[in-house]
CSV table of C-alpha atoms in Angstrom, one decimal:
chain,number,residue,atom,x,y,z
R,1,UNK,CA,34.2,17.2,4.5
R,2,UNK,CA,32.0,20.2,4.6
R,3,UNK,CA,29.7,20.5,7.7
R,4,UNK,CA,26.6,22.7,7.2
R,5,UNK,CA,24.7,23.6,10.4
R,6,UNK,CA,27.7,22.4,12.2
R,7,UNK,CA,26.6,23.4,15.7
R,8,UNK,CA,29.1,22.9,18.5
R,9,UNK,CA,31.0,20.2,16.5
R,10,UNK,CA,29.7,16.7,17.3
R,11,UNK,CA,29.7,15.7,13.7
R,12,UNK,CA,33.2,17.1,13.3
R,13,UNK,CA,34.4,15.1,16.3
R,14,UNK,CA,33.0,12.0,14.7
R,15,UNK,CA,34.6,12.8,11.3
R,16,UNK,CA,38.0,13.7,12.6
R,17,UNK,CA,38.2,10.5,14.7
R,18,UNK,CA,38.7,8.7,11.4
R,19,UNK,CA,42.3,8.8,10.1
R,20,UNK,CA,42.6,10.7,6.8
R,21,UNK,CA,39.4,12.7,7.1
R,22,UNK,CA,39.8,16.5,6.9
R,23,UNK,CA,37.1,18.8,8.1
R,24,UNK,CA,37.5,21.6,5.5
R,25,UNK,CA,34.5,23.9,6.1
R,26,UNK,CA,32.0,24.4,8.9
R,27,UNK,CA,29.2,26.9,8.8
R,28,UNK,CA,26.4,27.8,11.2
R,29,UNK,CA,24.1,30.8,11.8
R,30,UNK,CA,25.1,31.0,15.5
R,31,UNK,CA,28.2,33.1,16.3
R,32,UNK,CA,28.5,31.3,19.7
R,33,UNK,CA,28.4,27.9,18.0
R,34,UNK,CA,31.1,29.0,15.5
R,35,UNK,CA,33.2,30.4,18.4
R,36,UNK,CA,33.1,27.0,20.1
R,37,UNK,CA,33.7,25.1,16.8
R,38,UNK,CA,36.7,27.3,15.8
R,39,UNK,CA,38.4,26.8,19.2
R,40,UNK,CA,38.3,23.1,18.9
R,41,UNK,CA,38.9,22.9,15.1
R,42,UNK,CA,41.4,25.7,14.5
R,43,UNK,CA,42.5,24.4,11.1
R,44,UNK,CA,39.0,24.4,9.7
R,45,UNK,CA,37.5,27.3,7.7
R,46,UNK,CA,34.5,28.8,9.5
R,47,UNK,CA,31.6,30.9,8.4
R,48,UNK,CA,28.9,32.6,10.5
R,49,UNK,CA,26.0,32.7,8.0
R,50,UNK,CA,22.4,31.9,7.4
R,51,UNK,CA,22.9,28.9,5.2
R,52,UNK,CA,19.7,29.4,3.3
R,53,UNK,CA,21.0,32.7,2.1
R,54,UNK,CA,24.5,31.5,1.2
R,55,UNK,CA,25.5,31.0,-2.4
R,56,UNK,CA,26.9,27.4,-2.5
R,57,UNK,CA,29.9,28.5,-4.6
R,58,UNK,CA,31.0,30.5,-1.6
R,59,UNK,CA,32.4,27.2,-0.2
R,60,UNK,CA,34.8,25.0,-2.1
R,61,UNK,CA,33.8,21.5,-3.0
R,62,UNK,CA,34.7,18.5,-0.8
R,63,UNK,CA,34.1,14.8,-1.2
R,64,UNK,CA,31.5,14.5,1.6
R,65,UNK,CA,28.8,16.9,2.9
R,66,UNK,CA,27.3,16.5,6.3
R,67,UNK,CA,24.2,18.6,6.9
R,68,UNK,CA,22.1,18.9,10.1
R,69,UNK,CA,19.1,21.1,9.1
R,70,UNK,CA,17.2,22.9,11.8
R,71,UNK,CA,15.1,20.7,14.1
R,72,UNK,CA,14.9,22.3,17.5
R,73,UNK,CA,11.5,24.0,16.9
R,74,UNK,CA,9.9,20.9,15.4
R,75,UNK,CA,10.8,17.9,17.5
R,76,UNK,CA,8.2,16.1,19.6
R,77,UNK,CA,10.5,16.9,22.5
R,78,UNK,CA,8.4,20.1,22.6
R,79,UNK,CA,5.6,18.0,24.0
R,80,UNK,CA,3.1,18.9,21.3
R,81,UNK,CA,1.0,16.4,19.3
R,82,UNK,CA,1.0,16.6,15.5
R,83,UNK,CA,-2.1,18.1,13.8
R,84,UNK,CA,-3.2,17.8,10.2
R,85,UNK,CA,-0.2,19.0,8.2
R,86,UNK,CA,2.1,20.8,10.6
R,87,UNK,CA,5.5,22.2,9.9
R,88,UNK,CA,8.5,20.2,8.6
R,89,UNK,CA,9.0,18.1,11.7
R,90,UNK,CA,5.4,17.7,13.0
R,91,UNK,CA,4.8,20.9,15.0
R,92,UNK,CA,2.2,23.7,14.7
R,93,UNK,CA,4.4,26.8,14.9
R,94,UNK,CA,4.4,30.3,13.5
R,95,UNK,CA,4.4,30.3,9.7
R,96,UNK,CA,7.7,32.1,9.4
R,97,UNK,CA,9.4,29.5,11.7
R,98,UNK,CA,7.9,26.6,9.6
R,99,UNK,CA,9.0,28.2,6.4
R,100,UNK,CA,12.5,28.7,7.7
R,101,UNK,CA,12.6,25.0,8.8
R,102,UNK,CA,11.6,23.9,5.3
R,103,UNK,CA,14.2,26.1,3.8
R,104,UNK,CA,17.0,24.5,5.7
R,105,UNK,CA,16.1,21.0,4.4
R,106,UNK,CA,16.1,22.3,0.8
R,107,UNK,CA,19.6,23.6,1.3
R,108,UNK,CA,20.9,20.1,0.9
R,109,UNK,CA,19.8,19.6,-2.7
R,110,UNK,CA,20.7,23.2,-3.4
R,111,UNK,CA,24.3,22.7,-2.4
R,112,UNK,CA,24.4,19.2,-4.0
R,113,UNK,CA,23.3,20.7,-7.3
R,114,UNK,CA,26.4,22.9,-7.4
R,115,UNK,CA,29.1,20.7,-5.8
R,116,UNK,CA,28.0,17.2,-6.8
R,117,UNK,CA,29.4,15.7,-3.6
R,118,UNK,CA,30.5,12.0,-3.7
R,119,UNK,CA,28.4,11.4,-0.6
R,120,UNK,CA,26.0,13.3,1.6
R,121,UNK,CA,24.7,12.6,5.1
R,122,UNK,CA,21.7,14.5,6.3
R,123,UNK,CA,20.9,14.2,10.1
R,124,UNK,CA,17.5,15.2,11.6
R,125,UNK,CA,14.8,14.1,14.0
R,126,UNK,CA,12.9,10.9,13.3
R,127,UNK,CA,9.7,12.9,12.6
R,128,UNK,CA,11.3,14.8,9.7
R,129,UNK,CA,10.1,11.9,7.6
R,130,UNK,CA,6.5,12.9,8.4
R,131,UNK,CA,6.9,16.2,6.5
R,132,UNK,CA,4.5,16.2,3.4
R,133,UNK,CA,7.4,17.4,1.2
R,134,UNK,CA,9.8,14.7,2.4
R,135,UNK,CA,9.1,12.4,-0.7
R,136,UNK,CA,9.7,15.4,-3.0
R,137,UNK,CA,12.9,16.3,-1.1
R,138,UNK,CA,14.1,12.7,-1.8
R,139,UNK,CA,13.0,13.0,-5.4
R,140,UNK,CA,15.0,16.2,-5.8
R,141,UNK,CA,18.2,14.3,-4.8
R,142,UNK,CA,17.3,11.4,-7.1
R,143,UNK,CA,17.0,13.9,-10.0
R,144,UNK,CA,20.6,15.1,-9.1
R,145,UNK,CA,21.9,11.5,-9.6
R,146,UNK,CA,21.8,10.3,-6.0
R,147,UNK,CA,20.6,7.0,-4.5
R,148,UNK,CA,19.9,6.9,-0.8
R,149,UNK,CA,19.3,4.8,2.3
R,150,UNK,CA,17.5,6.0,5.4
R,151,UNK,CA,19.1,5.0,8.7
R,152,UNK,CA,17.2,5.1,12.0
R,153,UNK,CA,19.8,4.9,14.7
R,154,UNK,CA,19.8,5.4,18.5
R,155,UNK,CA,23.1,6.9,19.6
R,156,UNK,CA,23.6,4.5,22.4
R,157,UNK,CA,23.9,1.7,19.8
R,158,UNK,CA,26.3,3.5,17.4
R,159,UNK,CA,29.1,1.0,16.8
R,160,UNK,CA,31.9,3.6,16.7
R,161,UNK,CA,35.6,2.6,17.0
R,162,UNK,CA,37.4,5.8,18.1
R,163,UNK,CA,34.7,8.1,19.5
R,164,UNK,CA,33.4,7.5,23.0
R,165,UNK,CA,30.1,5.7,23.5
R,166,UNK,CA,27.0,7.8,24.2
R,167,UNK,CA,25.2,7.0,27.5
R,168,UNK,CA,22.1,8.5,26.1
R,169,UNK,CA,19.0,7.2,24.3
R,170,UNK,CA,18.9,9.6,21.3
R,171,UNK,CA,16.9,8.5,18.2
R,172,UNK,CA,17.7,10.2,15.0
R,173,UNK,CA,17.2,9.8,11.3
R,174,UNK,CA,20.2,9.9,8.9
R,175,UNK,CA,19.6,10.0,5.2
R,176,UNK,CA,22.7,8.8,3.4
R,177,UNK,CA,23.2,9.7,-0.3
R,178,UNK,CA,25.7,8.4,-2.8
R,179,UNK,CA,26.2,8.9,-6.5
R,180,UNK,CA,24.3,6.5,-8.7
R,181,UNK,CA,26.7,3.9,-10.0
R,182,UNK,CA,28.9,3.9,-7.0
R,183,UNK,CA,28.8,1.0,-4.6
R,184,UNK,CA,26.3,1.7,-1.7
R,185,UNK,CA,27.8,2.0,1.8
R,186,UNK,CA,27.2,-0.8,4.3
R,187,UNK,CA,24.7,0.8,6.6
R,188,UNK,CA,23.5,-2.3,8.4
R,189,UNK,CA,23.5,-1.5,12.2
R,190,UNK,CA,25.0,-4.6,13.9
R,191,UNK,CA,25.5,-3.7,17.6
R,192,UNK,CA,26.9,-6.3,19.9
R,193,UNK,CA,24.5,-8.1,22.3
R,194,UNK,CA,24.2,-11.3,24.3
R,195,UNK,CA,21.7,-13.8,23.1
R,196,UNK,CA,20.3,-15.9,25.9
R,197,UNK,CA,18.9,-18.4,23.5
R,198,UNK,CA,22.3,-19.1,21.9
R,199,UNK,CA,24.2,-18.3,25.1
R,200,UNK,CA,26.8,-16.3,23.2
R,201,UNK,CA,27.6,-12.8,22.0
R,202,UNK,CA,26.1,-11.9,18.7
R,203,UNK,CA,26.0,-9.0,16.2
R,204,UNK,CA,22.4,-8.1,16.5
R,205,UNK,CA,20.2,-7.2,13.5
R,206,UNK,CA,17.7,-4.4,13.4
R,207,UNK,CA,14.2,-5.6,12.8
R,208,UNK,CA,11.2,-3.2,12.3
R,209,UNK,CA,7.8,-4.0,13.7
R,210,UNK,CA,4.7,-4.3,11.5
R,211,UNK,CA,3.9,-1.0,9.8
R,212,UNK,CA,0.9,1.0,11.0
R,213,UNK,CA,-1.0,3.7,9.1
R,214,UNK,CA,0.8,6.3,11.2
R,215,UNK,CA,4.2,5.4,9.7
R,216,UNK,CA,5.4,7.7,6.9
R,217,UNK,CA,7.7,4.9,5.6
R,218,UNK,CA,7.8,1.2,5.6
R,219,UNK,CA,11.0,1.3,7.8
R,220,UNK,CA,10.7,4.1,10.2
R,221,UNK,CA,10.8,5.0,13.9
R,222,UNK,CA,12.4,4.8,17.3
R,223,UNK,CA,14.1,2.0,19.2
R,224,UNK,CA,11.7,-0.3,21.0
R,225,UNK,CA,8.6,1.7,19.7
R,226,UNK,CA,9.0,0.8,16.0
R,227,UNK,CA,12.0,-1.5,15.9
R,228,UNK,CA,14.0,-3.9,18.0
R,229,UNK,CA,17.2,-5.9,17.7
R,230,UNK,CA,17.2,-9.7,17.2
R,231,UNK,CA,19.7,-12.6,17.2
R,232,UNK,CA,21.0,-13.1,13.6
R,233,UNK,CA,20.9,-16.9,14.0
R,234,UNK,CA,18.1,-18.2,11.8
R,235,UNK,CA,17.0,-20.9,14.3
R,236,UNK,CA,16.9,-18.4,17.2
R,237,UNK,CA,16.1,-14.9,16.0
R,238,UNK,CA,15.3,-14.0,19.7
R,239,UNK,CA,14.9,-10.4,20.7
R,240,UNK,CA,18.2,-9.1,22.3
R,241,UNK,CA,19.2,-5.9,24.1
R,242,UNK,CA,22.4,-4.4,22.6
R,243,UNK,CA,25.1,-3.3,25.0
R,244,UNK,CA,24.8,0.3,26.1
R,245,UNK,CA,26.7,2.7,28.4
R,246,UNK,CA,24.8,3.6,31.5
R,247,UNK,CA,23.8,7.2,32.4
R,248,UNK,CA,25.8,6.6,35.6
R,249,UNK,CA,29.0,6.9,33.6
R,250,UNK,CA,28.2,10.6,32.9
R,251,UNK,CA,27.4,11.5,36.5
R,252,UNK,CA,29.9,13.2,38.8
R,253,UNK,CA,29.0,11.5,42.0
R,254,UNK,CA,31.0,13.8,44.2
R,255,UNK,CA,28.7,16.8,43.6
R,256,UNK,CA,26.3,17.5,46.4
R,257,UNK,CA,22.6,18.3,46.2
R,258,UNK,CA,20.0,20.0,48.3
R,259,UNK,CA,17.7,18.1,50.6
R,260,UNK,CA,14.2,18.2,49.2
R,261,UNK,CA,12.7,18.8,52.6
R,262,UNK,CA,14.9,21.9,53.1
R,263,UNK,CA,13.8,23.6,49.9
R,264,UNK,CA,12.5,27.2,50.3
R,265,UNK,CA,10.2,26.6,47.3
R,266,UNK,CA,8.5,23.2,47.3
R,267,UNK,CA,8.7,21.0,44.2
R,268,UNK,CA,5.6,20.9,42.1
R,269,UNK,CA,3.0,18.1,43.0
R,270,UNK,CA,3.7,16.3,39.7
R,271,UNK,CA,7.4,16.3,40.4
R,272,UNK,CA,6.9,14.9,43.9
R,273,UNK,CA,4.5,12.2,42.5
R,274,UNK,CA,7.1,11.1,40.0
R,275,UNK,CA,9.9,10.9,42.6
R,276,UNK,CA,7.6,8.9,44.9
R,277,UNK,CA,6.8,6.5,42.0
R,278,UNK,CA,10.5,6.2,41.2
R,279,UNK,CA,11.4,5.4,44.8
R,280,UNK,CA,8.5,2.8,45.0
R,281,UNK,CA,9.6,1.2,41.8
R,282,UNK,CA,13.3,1.0,42.3
R,283,UNK,CA,13.7,0.9,46.1
R,284,UNK,CA,13.3,-2.9,46.0
R,285,UNK,CA,15.8,-5.7,46.6
R,286,UNK,CA,16.6,-6.6,43.0
R,287,UNK,CA,20.0,-7.2,41.3
R,288,UNK,CA,20.1,-5.4,38.0
R,289,UNK,CA,22.8,-6.1,35.4
R,290,UNK,CA,24.4,-3.0,33.8
R,291,UNK,CA,27.5,-1.9,32.0
R,292,UNK,CA,29.4,-4.5,29.9
R,293,UNK,CA,27.7,-7.5,31.4
R,294,UNK,CA,25.8,-9.8,29.1
R,295,UNK,CA,22.9,-10.1,31.6
R,296,UNK,CA,20.0,-8.0,30.7
R,297,UNK,CA,17.4,-9.1,33.3
R,298,UNK,CA,16.9,-8.3,37.0
R,299,UNK,CA,16.9,-11.0,39.6
R,300,UNK,CA,15.5,-11.1,43.1
R,301,UNK,CA,18.0,-11.2,45.9
R,302,UNK,CA,16.6,-14.6,47.0
R,303,UNK,CA,18.4,-16.1,44.0
R,304,UNK,CA,22.2,-16.7,43.8
R,305,UNK,CA,24.1,-13.8,42.3
R,306,UNK,CA,25.5,-14.1,38.8
R,307,UNK,CA,29.1,-13.2,38.1
R,308,UNK,CA,29.1,-9.5,37.1
R,309,UNK,CA,31.1,-6.3,37.0
R,310,UNK,CA,30.1,-2.7,37.5
R,311,UNK,CA,31.9,0.7,37.7
R,312,UNK,CA,29.2,3.1,38.7
R,313,UNK,CA,26.8,3.5,41.6
R,314,UNK,CA,23.2,2.6,40.8
R,315,UNK,CA,20.7,5.3,40.6
R,316,UNK,CA,17.2,6.3,39.5
R,317,UNK,CA,16.4,8.9,36.8
R,318,UNK,CA,13.2,10.9,37.3
R,319,UNK,CA,11.7,13.4,34.9
R,320,UNK,CA,10.6,16.4,37.0
R,321,UNK,CA,7.5,18.3,35.8
R,322,UNK,CA,6.3,18.1,32.2
R,323,UNK,CA,3.7,15.9,30.5
R,324,UNK,CA,1.8,12.9,31.8
R,325,UNK,CA,3.1,9.5,31.1
R,326,UNK,CA,6.6,10.0,32.5
R,327,UNK,CA,8.2,7.3,34.6
R,328,UNK,CA,11.3,6.4,36.5
R,329,UNK,CA,14.1,4.4,35.0
R,330,UNK,CA,17.2,2.8,36.5
R,331,UNK,CA,20.6,4.4,35.9
R,332,UNK,CA,22.1,1.3,34.5
R,333,UNK,CA,20.5,2.2,31.2
R,334,UNK,CA,21.5,5.0,28.9
R,335,UNK,CA,20.0,8.4,29.5
R,336,UNK,CA,16.8,9.3,27.6
R,337,UNK,CA,16.6,12.1,25.1
R,338,UNK,CA,17.4,15.3,27.0
R,339,UNK,CA,16.3,18.7,26.0
R,340,UNK,CA,18.1,21.9,26.9
R,341,UNK,CA,15.7,22.8,29.7
R,342,UNK,CA,16.2,21.6,33.3
R,343,UNK,CA,14.0,18.5,33.3
R,344,UNK,CA,15.7,15.6,35.0
R,345,UNK,CA,16.9,14.8,38.6
R,346,UNK,CA,19.2,12.1,39.9
R,347,UNK,CA,18.5,10.4,43.3
R,348,UNK,CA,21.5,8.8,44.9
R,349,UNK,CA,22.4,7.4,48.3
R,350,UNK,CA,23.3,10.3,50.7
R,351,UNK,CA,25.1,10.6,54.0
R,352,UNK,CA,26.1,13.5,56.2
R,353,UNK,CA,28.7,14.7,53.6
R,354,UNK,CA,26.0,14.9,50.8
R,355,UNK,CA,28.3,13.1,48.4
R,356,UNK,CA,27.8,9.7,46.9
R,357,UNK,CA,30.7,7.2,46.5
R,358,UNK,CA,31.3,5.2,43.3
R,359,UNK,CA,30.5,1.5,43.4
R,360,UNK,CA,34.1,0.6,42.9
R,361,UNK,CA,35.0,1.9,46.4
R,362,UNK,CA,35.1,-0.6,49.3
R,363,UNK,CA,32.1,-0.9,51.5
R,364,UNK,CA,31.9,-0.8,55.3
R,365,UNK,CA,30.0,-3.3,57.4
R,366,UNK,CA,26.3,-2.5,57.0
R,367,UNK,CA,23.3,-3.4,59.2
R,368,UNK,CA,19.7,-4.0,58.3
R,369,UNK,CA,18.5,-0.4,58.3
R,370,UNK,CA,18.6,1.5,55.1
R,371,UNK,CA,21.7,3.7,54.9
R,372,UNK,CA,22.2,3.3,51.2
R,373,UNK,CA,19.0,3.8,49.2
R,374,UNK,CA,18.8,4.4,45.5
R,375,UNK,CA,19.8,7.1,43.0
R,376,UNK,CA,17.7,8.4,40.1
R,377,UNK,CA,17.3,11.1,37.6
R,378,UNK,CA,14.1,13.2,37.3
R,379,UNK,CA,13.1,14.9,34.1
R,380,UNK,CA,11.7,18.4,34.7
R,381,UNK,CA,9.6,18.8,31.6
R,382,UNK,CA,9.2,17.7,28.0
R,383,UNK,CA,10.2,14.3,26.7
R,384,UNK,CA,8.2,11.1,27.5
R,385,UNK,CA,9.3,9.8,30.8
R,386,UNK,CA,9.1,10.5,34.5
R,387,UNK,CA,12.0,8.9,36.3
R,388,UNK,CA,14.8,6.4,35.6
R,389,UNK,CA,17.7,4.8,37.4
R,390,UNK,CA,21.2,6.1,36.5
R,391,UNK,CA,22.1,2.7,35.2
R,392,UNK,CA,19.8,3.5,32.2
R,393,UNK,CA,20.9,5.7,29.4
R,394,UNK,CA,20.1,9.4,29.9
R,395,UNK,CA,17.2,10.9,28.0
R,396,UNK,CA,18.0,12.7,24.7
R,397,UNK,CA,19.8,16.0,25.2
R,398,UNK,CA,17.9,18.8,23.4
R,399,UNK,CA,18.7,22.5,22.9
R,400,UNK,CA,16.0,24.2,24.8
R,401,UNK,CA,17.4,23.6,28.3
R,402,UNK,CA,18.7,21.1,30.8
R,403,UNK,CA,15.8,18.6,31.6
R,404,UNK,CA,17.7,16.5,34.2
R,405,UNK,CA,17.9,17.0,37.9
R,406,UNK,CA,20.1,15.0,40.3
R,407,UNK,CA,18.1,13.7,43.3
R,408,UNK,CA,19.7,11.9,46.3
R,409,UNK,CA,18.4,10.0,49.3
R,410,UNK,CA,19.4,11.4,52.7
R,411,UNK,CA,19.5,9.3,55.8
R,412,UNK,CA,17.7,11.0,58.8
R,413,UNK,CA,20.5,9.9,61.1
R,414,UNK,CA,23.2,11.6,59.0
R,415,UNK,CA,25.2,8.5,59.3
R,416,UNK,CA,28.9,9.3,58.4
R,417,UNK,CA,29.4,5.9,57.0
R,418,UNK,CA,30.2,5.3,53.4
R,419,UNK,CA,27.7,4.5,50.7
R,420,UNK,CA,26.9,0.9,49.9
R,421,UNK,CA,25.9,-0.5,46.6
R,422,UNK,CA,22.1,-0.7,46.4
R,423,UNK,CA,20.6,-4.0,45.3
R,424,UNK,CA,19.0,-2.2,42.3
R,425,UNK,CA,22.6,-2.1,41.0
R,426,UNK,CA,24.4,-5.1,39.6
R,427,UNK,CA,26.7,-6.7,42.2
R,428,UNK,CA,30.4,-5.9,41.7
R,429,UNK,CA,32.9,-8.5,40.8
R,430,UNK,CA,32.7,-11.0,43.6
R,431,UNK,CA,36.1,-12.0,45.2
R,432,UNK,CA,37.1,-14.7,47.5
R,433,UNK,CA,37.3,-12.2,50.4
R,434,UNK,CA,33.6,-11.6,50.4
R,435,UNK,CA,33.6,-7.8,50.6
R,436,UNK,CA,29.9,-7.4,49.9
R,437,UNK,CA,26.9,-7.5,52.2
R,438,UNK,CA,23.2,-6.9,51.8
R,439,UNK,CA,21.4,-4.1,53.5
R,440,UNK,CA,17.7,-3.0,53.4
R,441,UNK,CA,15.2,-0.7,55.0
R,442,UNK,CA,12.5,-1.3,57.5
R,443,UNK,CA,10.0,0.9,55.7
R,444,UNK,CA,10.1,1.3,51.9
R,445,UNK,CA,10.2,3.4,49.9
R,446,UNK,CA,12.3,6.2,51.6
R,447,UNK,CA,10.7,9.6,52.2
R,448,UNK,CA,10.9,12.1,49.4
R,449,UNK,CA,11.9,14.9,51.8
R,450,UNK,CA,14.9,12.9,52.8
R,451,UNK,CA,16.2,13.0,49.2
R,452,UNK,CA,18.3,15.7,47.7
R,453,UNK,CA,18.5,16.9,44.2
R,454,UNK,CA,20.6,19.0,41.8
R,455,UNK,CA,20.5,19.8,38.2
R,456,UNK,CA,22.9,18.0,35.9
R,457,UNK,CA,26.1,20.0,35.3
R,458,UNK,CA,27.4,21.0,31.8
R,459,UNK,CA,30.2,18.5,32.0
R,460,UNK,CA,27.7,15.7,32.8
R,461,UNK,CA,25.6,16.8,29.8
R,462,UNK,CA,28.7,17.0,27.7
R,463,UNK,CA,29.5,13.4,28.7
R,464,UNK,CA,26.0,12.3,27.9
R,465,UNK,CA,26.5,13.7,24.4
R,466,UNK,CA,29.8,11.7,24.1
R,467,UNK,CA,31.9,14.9,23.7
R,468,UNK,CA,35.4,14.5,25.0
R,469,UNK,CA,35.9,16.0,28.5
R,470,UNK,CA,38.6,18.4,27.2
R,471,UNK,CA,36.3,19.7,24.5
R,472,UNK,CA,35.7,23.5,25.0
R,473,UNK,CA,32.1,24.7,24.9
R,474,UNK,CA,31.9,28.5,25.2
R,475,UNK,CA,29.3,30.8,26.6
R,476,UNK,CA,27.0,30.8,29.6
R,477,UNK,CA,25.6,27.6,31.1
R,478,UNK,CA,22.4,28.2,29.1
R,479,UNK,CA,24.3,28.7,25.9
R,480,UNK,CA,26.5,25.6,26.6
R,481,UNK,CA,23.5,23.4,27.2
R,482,UNK,CA,21.8,24.8,24.0
R,483,UNK,CA,24.9,24.0,21.9
R,484,UNK,CA,25.2,20.5,23.3
R,485,UNK,CA,21.5,19.8,23.0
R,486,UNK,CA,21.6,20.8,19.3
R,487,UNK,CA,24.6,18.6,18.7
R,488,UNK,CA,25.2,15.4,16.9
R,489,UNK,CA,26.7,12.6,19.0
R,490,UNK,CA,30.2,11.8,17.7
R,491,UNK,CA,29.9,8.0,17.7
R,492,UNK,CA,26.9,8.1,15.4
R,493,UNK,CA,28.7,10.5,13.0
R,494,UNK,CA,31.9,8.4,13.1
R,495,UNK,CA,30.1,5.1,12.2
R,496,UNK,CA,28.2,6.7,9.3
R,497,UNK,CA,31.2,8.5,7.9
R,498,UNK,CA,33.3,5.4,8.2
R,499,UNK,CA,30.7,3.5,6.2
R,500,UNK,CA,30.6,6.2,3.5
R,501,UNK,CA,34.4,6.4,3.3
R,502,UNK,CA,34.6,2.6,2.8
R,503,UNK,CA,32.3,2.8,-0.1
R,504,UNK,CA,34.2,5.7,-1.7
R,505,UNK,CA,37.5,3.8,-1.3
R,506,UNK,CA,35.8,0.8,-3.0
R,507,UNK,CA,34.8,3.1,-5.9
R,508,UNK,CA,38.4,4.4,-6.3
R,509,UNK,CA,39.8,0.8,-6.2
R,510,UNK,CA,37.4,-0.2,-9.0
R,511,UNK,CA,38.3,2.8,-11.2
């Protein structure tokens, strides 16, 4: 496989997770990205180059081409609305930037014309399909003898086998090309989900909503906004929620934060408002299923508990600063799309030590006064949300900075006791010994000043991108976040490449 615009190596991680796949060549314009890539893929040839200026014959032919043309200056994560005909990905930017963006997309047919790859996978933001030249770009590939299928996939639903799951909601478009006459790859997304109507686990089917005039294609868009998943049973066809890894799985709960009331520089009013809204929304006695459980609805504590399992402490993710329309979300869901700026905070239960305890730890006897609280993530700027619990997926990680800030709740009494599992988190597996009890607070929600926060660390962002913990990302924190935010999530790459390889093997078998 050849990897153009390889970045830090997410697509390479997905490819090499598949037995028999060799990553032959990786090229990128960033010396730092190539430094990271070469450390982790020492047997791969590397080239630091402006791909648009490279003669395709410089690289030897491979069976598969993976290309991730530039998108960081054009995604709606910038927080700008599209106007008339903007640049390639829907943004009004400087002409030279827009032209460069267009040029990177045209590198795909330019290389395909020379090497006639057996299959090509092009990854980009969903809004790349809004480019006026997108139909012409597809036509160029058709003229070269390729057929195609456009996949709209959220990384948290990628049904990978070897790569780790991504606890992040990251919508991307993947255009998969194969040579005309070869069998098409199976690109039906069938994530596992529990259907309440059938009361069983099903392989959900992707169903797009009714097209509106704003859609550039008949099948286009992001999860929940333009498509959902439904039960495949004809008599049921109920909407289902595919299993997803929670943002809490990427959080290092032992890292302390700073109490908001002790900050030398106060948080911005918009940030404080979002934190208050998050506390008001999630500091309520609700049992919320998360992790691998089939339950996907909350239930009040006045009802009997359902049998559940959980590994992480509950939390609340809050976007800090940024545009209007942001909101809190629980940490039992995957993280939202995260950009490379500091935009999100995580609020968690806090005691005198300033460190939260994972939900798998035993609980002490608790009283009726709030000594646990909730945890959440706040997004600082950009994106489309305010706050969310850590049982939700993290927002999409982008390249411009770390958007996520960790926020914790601090008890005024500095109680040295251990953290209890808040009711906004699913109950842990119930045993015959009855190790769980219910606590609450006399006044809700807790005070914002008695919460602490910290920015998400690079290892946490790396985990949200589903990069292995031993993967080496070089450079400063800013450079590391930028490389990760520009990356491809390995589980998405693995699933797509596995599908392509299966079709190529079918071609060889029929020959």
